[in-house]
Amino acid sequence: MTAKIQNHSHVDTAPDILKKIALTKKEEVEAARKKLPSLKSAAADASPALDFKGALRKKRLCVIAEIKKASPSAGLIAADFDPGKMADAYGKAGADAISVLTDEKYFQGSPKYLPLVRSILPQMPLLRKDFIIDGLQIYEARALGADSFLLIAALLELPAMVDMLELGRSLGMEALVEAHTEEELAHAIEAGALVLGVNSRNLRNFEVNLDVAVRLRGMMPEGIVSVAESGIKTPADAERLRACGYDAILVGESLMRGGAENCPAAMSALRGEQP
């Protein structure tokens, strides 16, 4: 099954930065291929996954707080980076779920951050934020304690997306499937994604336009969980997305720049709560 998934990733037609990242991921996956049996065993032995999708179904706007040190678009975001401290701050500030960047080369993340955050927040749903092109990475996510994982529609042809969604569900995980265009969103819906994300950042030029998230929200079917990603910096941004129907927002850069001490106020403001 893993080889089948790998053959379906369409790296050649992905946006430039995605193409570059995906080629790196293919190298990483092949280097780790010998670990697949042990990853499958560890995934099977892991504690049951928490309900990521259910955690984002509330009467108010939910916040997925992201642990992110750097990004290709913003460069270094947190010079004094302490993932454990931020995880604790996010938990105390009432985050509904936490996204953990595990890509090392482009985002200065690490797979090691997942078990670290899990040890600090045992009941918090965790999303593995990475560039998933192979089933091995999904087994690894579960083995490391993740409850969900990101799939980027621009990286995957439809059969691969279906396979990866099914693999995740067999491990108790519901993936967050991310789109930036109408075509990508249509593929995600056709694949049967139940948690749909819209990235307002154009990965070809890194420009952010929240109009993208607003427009694509209207294409989503009833019953799914909707997540807006990227470029959410102010309470006004969050309110605009809530007003057009989003269940949750994924926020990393603004929270990371604000630091742990500012998390409670920042999180309350994003949710529209009065001080």
PDB file of C-alpha atoms in Angstrom:
ATOM      1  CA  MET A   1       0.000   0.000   0.000  1.00  0.00           C
ATOM      2  CA  THR A   2       2.798   2.398   0.827  1.00  0.00           C
ATOM      3  CA  ALA A   3       4.414   2.020  -2.581  1.00  0.00           C
ATOM      4  CA  LYS A   4       1.041   2.611  -4.213  1.00  0.00           C
ATOM      5  CA  ILE A   5       0.649   5.865  -2.336  1.00  0.00           C
ATOM      6  CA  GLN A   6       4.126   6.982  -3.261  1.00  0.00           C
ATOM      7  CA  ASN A   7       3.477   6.363  -6.947  1.00  0.00           C
ATOM      8  CA  HIS A   8       0.398   8.578  -6.834  1.00  0.00           C
ATOM      9  CA  SER A   9       2.086  11.699  -5.449  1.00  0.00           C
ATOM     10  CA  HIS A  10       2.334  14.192  -8.296  1.00  0.00           C
ATOM     11  CA  VAL A  11       5.459  16.073  -7.345  1.00  0.00           C
ATOM     12  CA  ASP A  12       6.184  17.196 -10.904  1.00  0.00           C
ATOM     13  CA  THR A  13       3.067  19.367 -11.158  1.00  0.00           C
ATOM     14  CA  ALA A  14       3.141  20.797  -7.631  1.00  0.00           C
ATOM     15  CA  PRO A  15       3.967  24.485  -7.035  1.00  0.00           C
ATOM     16  CA  ASP A  16       7.691  25.240  -7.011  1.00  0.00           C
ATOM     17  CA  ILE A  17       8.297  25.328  -3.250  1.00  0.00           C
ATOM     18  CA  LEU A  18       6.103  22.269  -2.785  1.00  0.00           C
ATOM     19  CA  LYS A  19       8.002  20.434  -5.521  1.00  0.00           C
ATOM     20  CA  LYS A  20      11.285  21.182  -3.803  1.00  0.00           C
ATOM     21  CA  ILE A  21       9.989  20.110  -0.396  1.00  0.00           C
ATOM     22  CA  ALA A  22       8.340  16.963  -1.753  1.00  0.00           C
ATOM     23  CA  LEU A  23      11.577  15.806  -3.371  1.00  0.00           C
ATOM     24  CA  THR A  24      13.271  16.183   0.000  1.00  0.00           C
ATOM     25  CA  LYS A  25      10.459  14.177   1.589  1.00  0.00           C
ATOM     26  CA  LYS A  26      10.883  11.371  -0.950  1.00  0.00           C
ATOM     27  CA  GLU A  27      14.543  11.139   0.035  1.00  0.00           C
ATOM     28  CA  GLU A  28      13.659  11.120   3.742  1.00  0.00           C
ATOM     29  CA  VAL A  29      11.016   8.428   3.270  1.00  0.00           C
ATOM     30  CA  GLU A  30      13.335   6.162   1.295  1.00  0.00           C
ATOM     31  CA  ALA A  31      16.031   6.562   3.935  1.00  0.00           C
ATOM     32  CA  ALA A  32      13.504   5.530   6.598  1.00  0.00           C
ATOM     33  CA  ARG A  33      11.922   2.671   4.619  1.00  0.00           C
ATOM     34  CA  LYS A  34      13.678   0.009   6.675  1.00  0.00           C
ATOM     35  CA  LYS A  35      11.925   1.362   9.775  1.00  0.00           C
ATOM     36  CA  LEU A  36       8.437   0.674   8.392  1.00  0.00           C
ATOM     37  CA  PRO A  37       7.845  -2.634  10.253  1.00  0.00           C
ATOM     38  CA  SER A  38       8.826  -1.098  13.591  1.00  0.00           C
ATOM     39  CA  LEU A  39       6.722   2.015  12.879  1.00  0.00           C
ATOM     40  CA  LYS A  40       3.687  -0.141  12.118  1.00  0.00           C
ATOM     41  CA  SER A  41       4.213  -2.018  15.362  1.00  0.00           C
ATOM     42  CA  ALA A  42       4.640   1.184  17.367  1.00  0.00           C
ATOM     43  CA  ALA A  43       1.536   2.703  15.770  1.00  0.00           C
ATOM     44  CA  ALA A  44      -0.481  -0.382  16.682  1.00  0.00           C
ATOM     45  CA  ASP A  45       0.771  -0.250  20.273  1.00  0.00           C
ATOM     46  CA  ALA A  46       0.190   3.495  20.739  1.00  0.00           C
ATOM     47  CA  SER A  47      -2.564   4.776  23.003  1.00  0.00           C
ATOM     48  CA  PRO A  48      -5.831   5.304  21.084  1.00  0.00           C
ATOM     49  CA  ALA A  49      -5.904   8.512  19.060  1.00  0.00           C
ATOM     50  CA  LEU A  50      -7.869  11.442  20.458  1.00  0.00           C
ATOM     51  CA  ASP A  51     -10.783  12.865  18.465  1.00  0.00           C
ATOM     52  CA  PHE A  52      -9.213  15.728  16.491  1.00  0.00           C
ATOM     53  CA  LYS A  53     -12.311  16.325  14.376  1.00  0.00           C
ATOM     54  CA  GLY A  54     -14.631  16.288  17.371  1.00  0.00           C
ATOM     55  CA  ALA A  55     -12.430  18.776  19.234  1.00  0.00           C
ATOM     56  CA  LEU A  56     -13.144  21.351  16.519  1.00  0.00           C
ATOM     57  CA  ARG A  57     -16.934  21.073  16.736  1.00  0.00           C
ATOM     58  CA  LYS A  58     -17.966  23.720  19.237  1.00  0.00           C
ATOM     59  CA  LYS A  59     -20.419  26.609  19.325  1.00  0.00           C
ATOM     60  CA  ARG A  60     -17.535  29.081  19.278  1.00  0.00           C
ATOM     61  CA  LEU A  61     -14.592  29.459  16.911  1.00  0.00           C
ATOM     62  CA  CYS A  62     -11.935  26.862  17.741  1.00  0.00           C
ATOM     63  CA  VAL A  63      -8.209  27.562  17.677  1.00  0.00           C
ATOM     64  CA  ILE A  64      -5.548  25.112  16.516  1.00  0.00           C
ATOM     65  CA  ALA A  65      -2.389  26.649  17.973  1.00  0.00           C
ATOM     66  CA  GLU A  66       0.801  25.850  16.097  1.00  0.00           C
ATOM     67  CA  ILE A  67       4.284  25.174  17.401  1.00  0.00           C
ATOM     68  CA  LYS A  68       6.544  26.567  14.700  1.00  0.00           C
ATOM     69  CA  LYS A  69      10.103  27.846  14.886  1.00  0.00           C
ATOM     70  CA  ALA A  70      10.549  29.030  11.296  1.00  0.00           C
ATOM     71  CA  SER A  71       9.081  28.905   7.799  1.00  0.00           C
ATOM     72  CA  PRO A  72      10.287  29.504   4.229  1.00  0.00           C
ATOM     73  CA  SER A  73       8.060  32.580   3.946  1.00  0.00           C
ATOM     74  CA  ALA A  74       8.765  34.216   7.330  1.00  0.00           C
ATOM     75  CA  GLY A  75      12.255  32.940   8.117  1.00  0.00           C
ATOM     76  CA  LEU A  76      13.061  32.536  11.806  1.00  0.00           C
ATOM     77  CA  ILE A  77       9.905  33.199  13.826  1.00  0.00           C
ATOM     78  CA  ALA A  78      11.007  32.292  17.344  1.00  0.00           C
ATOM     79  CA  ALA A  79      14.693  32.790  18.111  1.00  0.00           C
ATOM     80  CA  ASP A  80      14.207  31.727  21.741  1.00  0.00           C
ATOM     81  CA  PHE A  81      12.327  28.584  20.719  1.00  0.00           C
ATOM     82  CA  ASP A  82      11.039  26.324  23.484  1.00  0.00           C
ATOM     83  CA  PRO A  83       8.386  23.908  22.171  1.00  0.00           C
ATOM     84  CA  GLY A  84       7.612  22.523  25.617  1.00  0.00           C
ATOM     85  CA  LYS A  85       7.028  25.975  27.067  1.00  0.00           C
ATOM     86  CA  MET A  86       4.765  26.939  24.170  1.00  0.00           C
ATOM     87  CA  ALA A  87       2.811  23.694  24.438  1.00  0.00           C
ATOM     88  CA  ASP A  88       2.197  24.345  28.124  1.00  0.00           C
ATOM     89  CA  ALA A  89       1.163  27.936  27.375  1.00  0.00           C
ATOM     90  CA  TYR A  90      -1.195  26.846  24.605  1.00  0.00           C
ATOM     91  CA  GLY A  91      -2.794  24.289  26.882  1.00  0.00           C
ATOM     92  CA  LYS A  92      -3.305  26.787  29.696  1.00  0.00           C
ATOM     93  CA  ALA A  93      -4.677  29.356  27.231  1.00  0.00           C
ATOM     94  CA  GLY A  94      -7.377  26.923  26.120  1.00  0.00           C
ATOM     95  CA  ALA A  95      -6.240  25.802  22.671  1.00  0.00           C
ATOM     96  CA  ASP A  96      -8.637  23.264  21.166  1.00  0.00           C
ATOM     97  CA  ALA A  97      -5.870  21.359  19.376  1.00  0.00           C
ATOM     98  CA  ILE A  98      -2.181  21.832  18.670  1.00  0.00           C
ATOM     99  CA  SER A  99      -0.351  21.651  15.362  1.00  0.00           C
ATOM    100  CA  VAL A 100       3.259  20.518  15.598  1.00  0.00           C
ATOM    101  CA  LEU A 101       5.674  21.234  12.738  1.00  0.00           C
ATOM    102  CA  THR A 102       7.839  18.157  12.266  1.00  0.00           C
ATOM    103  CA  ASP A 103       9.647  19.153   9.053  1.00  0.00           C
ATOM    104  CA  GLU A 104      13.306  19.742   9.843  1.00  0.00           C
ATOM    105  CA  LYS A 105      14.854  21.176   6.688  1.00  0.00           C
ATOM    106  CA  TYR A 106      12.409  23.953   5.823  1.00  0.00           C
ATOM    107  CA  PHE A 107      10.611  24.716   9.103  1.00  0.00           C
ATOM    108  CA  GLN A 108      13.291  23.790  11.662  1.00  0.00           C
ATOM    109  CA  GLY A 109      10.817  21.415  13.288  1.00  0.00           C
ATOM    110  CA  SER A 110      11.377  17.879  14.518  1.00  0.00           C
ATOM    111  CA  PRO A 111       9.400  14.648  14.885  1.00  0.00           C
ATOM    112  CA  LYS A 112      10.708  14.625  18.472  1.00  0.00           C
ATOM    113  CA  TYR A 113       8.408  17.524  19.308  1.00  0.00           C
ATOM    114  CA  LEU A 114       5.310  15.308  19.029  1.00  0.00           C
ATOM    115  CA  PRO A 115       6.113  13.012  21.991  1.00  0.00           C
ATOM    116  CA  LEU A 116       7.370  16.057  23.912  1.00  0.00           C
ATOM    117  CA  VAL A 117       4.076  17.898  23.471  1.00  0.00           C
ATOM    118  CA  ARG A 118       2.112  14.713  24.146  1.00  0.00           C
ATOM    119  CA  SER A 119       3.914  14.260  27.483  1.00  0.00           C
ATOM    120  CA  ILE A 120       2.965  17.808  28.502  1.00  0.00           C
ATOM    121  CA  LEU A 121      -0.619  17.691  27.202  1.00  0.00           C
ATOM    122  CA  PRO A 122      -1.819  14.070  27.318  1.00  0.00           C
ATOM    123  CA  GLN A 123      -5.449  14.966  26.514  1.00  0.00           C
ATOM    124  CA  MET A 124      -4.834  17.543  23.766  1.00  0.00           C
ATOM    125  CA  PRO A 125      -5.486  16.487  20.139  1.00  0.00           C
ATOM    126  CA  LEU A 126      -2.249  16.844  18.163  1.00  0.00           C
ATOM    127  CA  LEU A 127      -1.866  17.419  14.427  1.00  0.00           C
ATOM    128  CA  ARG A 128       1.322  16.367  12.674  1.00  0.00           C
ATOM    129  CA  LYS A 129       2.086  19.273  10.329  1.00  0.00           C
ATOM    130  CA  ASP A 130       4.413  18.054   7.612  1.00  0.00           C
ATOM    131  CA  PHE A 131       4.468  17.242   3.922  1.00  0.00           C
ATOM    132  CA  ILE A 132       2.955  13.768   3.782  1.00  0.00           C
ATOM    133  CA  ILE A 133       3.610  11.899   0.545  1.00  0.00           C
ATOM    134  CA  ASP A 134       3.874   8.330   1.810  1.00  0.00           C
ATOM    135  CA  GLY A 135       2.017   6.029   4.159  1.00  0.00           C
ATOM    136  CA  LEU A 136       5.184   5.529   6.201  1.00  0.00           C
ATOM    137  CA  GLN A 137       4.819   9.096   7.481  1.00  0.00           C
ATOM    138  CA  ILE A 138       1.280   8.333   8.681  1.00  0.00           C
ATOM    139  CA  TYR A 139       2.415   5.288  10.646  1.00  0.00           C
ATOM    140  CA  GLU A 140       5.203   7.442  12.063  1.00  0.00           C
ATOM    141  CA  ALA A 141       2.729  10.167  13.057  1.00  0.00           C
ATOM    142  CA  ARG A 142       0.625   7.684  15.039  1.00  0.00           C
ATOM    143  CA  ALA A 143       3.700   6.069  16.592  1.00  0.00           C
ATOM    144  CA  LEU A 144       4.888   9.494  17.782  1.00  0.00           C
ATOM    145  CA  GLY A 145       1.554  10.313  19.415  1.00  0.00           C
ATOM    146  CA  ALA A 146      -0.220  12.384  16.763  1.00  0.00           C
ATOM    147  CA  ASP A 147      -4.012  12.204  16.536  1.00  0.00           C
ATOM    148  CA  SER A 148      -4.251  13.729  13.049  1.00  0.00           C
ATOM    149  CA  PHE A 149      -1.990  14.643  10.153  1.00  0.00           C
ATOM    150  CA  LEU A 150      -1.954  17.165   7.332  1.00  0.00           C
ATOM    151  CA  LEU A 151      -2.528  16.184   3.722  1.00  0.00           C
ATOM    152  CA  ILE A 152      -1.843  18.840   1.078  1.00  0.00           C
ATOM    153  CA  ALA A 153      -4.089  18.409  -1.942  1.00  0.00           C
ATOM    154  CA  ALA A 154      -1.539  20.038  -4.260  1.00  0.00           C
ATOM    155  CA  LEU A 155       0.871  17.180  -3.527  1.00  0.00           C
ATOM    156  CA  LEU A 156      -1.477  14.233  -3.984  1.00  0.00           C
ATOM    157  CA  GLU A 157      -3.508  12.798  -6.805  1.00  0.00           C
ATOM    158  CA  LEU A 158      -6.982  11.598  -5.917  1.00  0.00           C
ATOM    159  CA  PRO A 159      -6.188   7.857  -5.461  1.00  0.00           C
ATOM    160  CA  ALA A 160      -3.331   8.708  -3.097  1.00  0.00           C
ATOM    161  CA  MET A 161      -5.538  11.023  -1.064  1.00  0.00           C
ATOM    162  CA  VAL A 162      -8.182   8.312  -0.727  1.00  0.00           C
ATOM    163  CA  ASP A 163      -5.567   5.742   0.320  1.00  0.00           C
ATOM    164  CA  MET A 164      -4.049   8.053   2.914  1.00  0.00           C
ATOM    165  CA  LEU A 165      -7.402   9.028   4.392  1.00  0.00           C
ATOM    166  CA  GLU A 166      -8.283   5.342   4.707  1.00  0.00           C
ATOM    167  CA  LEU A 167      -4.921   4.488   6.252  1.00  0.00           C
ATOM    168  CA  GLY A 168      -5.331   7.269   8.791  1.00  0.00           C
ATOM    169  CA  ARG A 169      -8.817   6.067   9.718  1.00  0.00           C
ATOM    170  CA  SER A 170      -7.558   2.512  10.144  1.00  0.00           C
ATOM    171  CA  LEU A 171      -5.212   3.965  12.784  1.00  0.00           C
ATOM    172  CA  GLY A 172      -7.962   6.044  14.407  1.00  0.00           C
ATOM    173  CA  MET A 173      -6.918   9.351  12.821  1.00  0.00           C
ATOM    174  CA  GLU A 174      -8.910  11.769  10.677  1.00  0.00           C
ATOM    175  CA  ALA A 175      -6.651  13.869   8.437  1.00  0.00           C
ATOM    176  CA  LEU A 176      -6.856  17.608   7.851  1.00  0.00           C
ATOM    177  CA  VAL A 177      -6.857  17.981   4.057  1.00  0.00           C
ATOM    178  CA  GLU A 178      -5.592  21.357   2.866  1.00  0.00           C
ATOM    179  CA  ALA A 179      -6.524  23.147  -0.364  1.00  0.00           C
ATOM    180  CA  HIS A 180      -5.741  26.538  -1.882  1.00  0.00           C
ATOM    181  CA  THR A 181      -7.771  26.407  -5.107  1.00  0.00           C
ATOM    182  CA  GLU A 182     -11.242  25.338  -6.171  1.00  0.00           C
ATOM    183  CA  GLU A 183      -9.791  22.323  -7.990  1.00  0.00           C
ATOM    184  CA  GLU A 184      -7.820  21.165  -4.955  1.00  0.00           C
ATOM    185  CA  LEU A 185     -10.860  21.565  -2.719  1.00  0.00           C
ATOM    186  CA  ALA A 186     -13.013  19.585  -5.145  1.00  0.00           C
ATOM    187  CA  HIS A 187     -10.456  16.751  -5.081  1.00  0.00           C
ATOM    188  CA  ALA A 188     -10.399  16.777  -1.280  1.00  0.00           C
ATOM    189  CA  ILE A 189     -14.191  16.586  -1.155  1.00  0.00           C
ATOM    190  CA  GLU A 190     -14.262  13.796  -3.746  1.00  0.00           C
ATOM    191  CA  ALA A 191     -11.678  11.864  -1.742  1.00  0.00           C
ATOM    192  CA  GLY A 192     -14.020  11.926   1.239  1.00  0.00           C
ATOM    193  CA  ALA A 193     -12.165  14.345   3.515  1.00  0.00           C
ATOM    194  CA  LEU A 194     -14.153  15.189   6.640  1.00  0.00           C
ATOM    195  CA  VAL A 195     -11.857  17.953   7.895  1.00  0.00           C
ATOM    196  CA  LEU A 196     -11.202  20.502   5.160  1.00  0.00           C
ATOM    197  CA  GLY A 197      -8.622  23.258   5.462  1.00  0.00           C
ATOM    198  CA  VAL A 198      -8.071  26.248   3.220  1.00  0.00           C
ATOM    199  CA  ASN A 199      -4.595  27.734   3.128  1.00  0.00           C
ATOM    200  CA  SER A 200      -4.867  31.420   2.273  1.00  0.00           C
ATOM    201  CA  ARG A 201      -1.166  31.446   1.384  1.00  0.00           C
ATOM    202  CA  ASN A 202      -0.229  30.937  -2.256  1.00  0.00           C
ATOM    203  CA  LEU A 203       2.734  28.560  -2.100  1.00  0.00           C
ATOM    204  CA  ARG A 204       4.000  29.764  -5.472  1.00  0.00           C
ATOM    205  CA  ASN A 205       4.733  33.282  -4.226  1.00  0.00           C
ATOM    206  CA  PHE A 206       3.874  33.157  -0.490  1.00  0.00           C
ATOM    207  CA  GLU A 207       1.256  35.898  -0.829  1.00  0.00           C
ATOM    208  CA  VAL A 208      -1.590  35.675   1.674  1.00  0.00           C
ATOM    209  CA  ASN A 209      -5.163  36.620   0.825  1.00  0.00           C
ATOM    210  CA  LEU A 210      -7.952  35.783   3.258  1.00  0.00           C
ATOM    211  CA  ASP A 211     -10.433  36.243   0.405  1.00  0.00           C
ATOM    212  CA  VAL A 212      -9.346  32.755  -0.719  1.00  0.00           C
ATOM    213  CA  ALA A 213     -10.554  31.214   2.530  1.00  0.00           C
ATOM    214  CA  VAL A 214     -13.811  33.163   2.431  1.00  0.00           C
ATOM    215  CA  ARG A 215     -14.516  32.155  -1.170  1.00  0.00           C
ATOM    216  CA  LEU A 216     -13.709  28.462  -0.767  1.00  0.00           C
ATOM    217  CA  ARG A 217     -15.743  28.132   2.435  1.00  0.00           C
ATOM    218  CA  GLY A 218     -18.845  28.539   0.295  1.00  0.00           C
ATOM    219  CA  MET A 219     -17.891  25.445  -1.736  1.00  0.00           C
ATOM    220  CA  MET A 220     -17.758  23.114   1.254  1.00  0.00           C
ATOM    221  CA  PRO A 221     -20.566  20.620   1.863  1.00  0.00           C
ATOM    222  CA  GLU A 222     -22.581  20.569   5.066  1.00  0.00           C
ATOM    223  CA  GLY A 223     -21.380  18.309   7.839  1.00  0.00           C
ATOM    224  CA  ILE A 224     -17.646  18.731   7.374  1.00  0.00           C
ATOM    225  CA  VAL A 225     -15.320  20.502   9.804  1.00  0.00           C
ATOM    226  CA  SER A 226     -13.756  23.577   8.199  1.00  0.00           C
ATOM    227  CA  VAL A 227     -10.381  25.077   9.106  1.00  0.00           C
ATOM    228  CA  ALA A 228      -8.874  28.350   7.871  1.00  0.00           C
ATOM    229  CA  GLU A 229      -5.077  28.452   7.718  1.00  0.00           C
ATOM    230  CA  SER A 230      -2.402  31.151   7.253  1.00  0.00           C
ATOM    231  CA  GLY A 231      -2.415  34.911   7.553  1.00  0.00           C
ATOM    232  CA  ILE A 232      -4.635  35.100  10.634  1.00  0.00           C
ATOM    233  CA  LYS A 233      -3.041  37.829  12.715  1.00  0.00           C
ATOM    234  CA  THR A 234      -5.818  39.868  14.319  1.00  0.00           C
ATOM    235  CA  PRO A 235      -9.165  39.321  16.060  1.00  0.00           C
ATOM    236  CA  ALA A 236     -10.761  40.982  13.031  1.00  0.00           C
ATOM    237  CA  ASP A 237      -9.258  38.312  10.758  1.00  0.00           C
ATOM    238  CA  ALA A 238     -10.599  35.584  13.020  1.00  0.00           C
ATOM    239  CA  GLU A 239     -14.051  37.153  13.208  1.00  0.00           C
ATOM    240  CA  ARG A 240     -14.249  37.453   9.433  1.00  0.00           C
ATOM    241  CA  LEU A 241     -13.531  33.742   9.089  1.00  0.00           C
ATOM    242  CA  ARG A 242     -15.964  32.790  11.852  1.00  0.00           C
ATOM    243  CA  ALA A 243     -18.677  34.888  10.235  1.00  0.00           C
ATOM    244  CA  CYS A 244     -18.374  33.046   6.924  1.00  0.00           C
ATOM    245  CA  GLY A 245     -18.754  29.687   8.626  1.00  0.00           C
ATOM    246  CA  TYR A 246     -15.362  28.339   9.664  1.00  0.00           C
ATOM    247  CA  ASP A 247     -15.308  25.983  12.634  1.00  0.00           C
ATOM    248  CA  ALA A 248     -11.648  26.581  13.422  1.00  0.00           C
ATOM    249  CA  ILE A 249      -8.589  28.634  12.598  1.00  0.00           C
ATOM    250  CA  LEU A 250      -4.995  27.418  12.590  1.00  0.00           C
ATOM    251  CA  VAL A 251      -2.669  30.086  13.966  1.00  0.00           C
ATOM    252  CA  GLY A 252       1.070  29.807  14.385  1.00  0.00           C
ATOM    253  CA  GLU A 253       3.215  32.793  13.517  1.00  0.00           C
ATOM    254  CA  SER A 254       1.330  35.477  15.445  1.00  0.00           C
ATOM    255  CA  LEU A 255       1.079  33.326  18.578  1.00  0.00           C
ATOM    256  CA  MET A 256       4.729  32.265  18.378  1.00  0.00           C
ATOM    257  CA  ARG A 257       5.896  35.861  17.945  1.00  0.00           C
ATOM    258  CA  GLY A 258       3.772  36.927  20.897  1.00  0.00           C
ATOM    259  CA  GLY A 259       5.416  34.379  23.159  1.00  0.00           C
ATOM    260  CA  ALA A 260       4.102  32.165  25.929  1.00  0.00           C
ATOM    261  CA  GLU A 261       3.283  35.013  28.292  1.00  0.00           C
ATOM    262  CA  ASN A 262       0.884  36.614  25.805  1.00  0.00           C
ATOM    263  CA  CYS A 263      -0.941  33.392  24.860  1.00  0.00           C
ATOM    264  CA  PRO A 264      -3.989  33.712  27.148  1.00  0.00           C
ATOM    265  CA  ALA A 265      -4.893  37.206  25.945  1.00  0.00           C
ATOM    266  CA  ALA A 266      -4.088  36.432  22.309  1.00  0.00           C
ATOM    267  CA  MET A 267      -6.145  33.236  22.293  1.00  0.00           C
ATOM    268  CA  SER A 268      -9.133  34.913  23.942  1.00  0.00           C
ATOM    269  CA  ALA A 269      -8.989  37.745  21.421  1.00  0.00           C
ATOM    270  CA  LEU A 270      -8.890  35.344  18.477  1.00  0.00           C
ATOM    271  CA  ARG A 271     -11.961  33.559  19.831  1.00  0.00           C
ATOM    272  CA  GLY A 272     -13.796  36.860  20.160  1.00  0.00           C
ATOM    273  CA  GLU A 273     -13.995  36.706  23.934  1.00  0.00           C
ATOM    274  CA  GLN A 274     -14.260  39.937  25.893  1.00  0.00           C
ATOM    275  CA  PRO A 275     -11.253  40.778  28.104  1.00  0.00           C
TER     276      PRO A 275
END
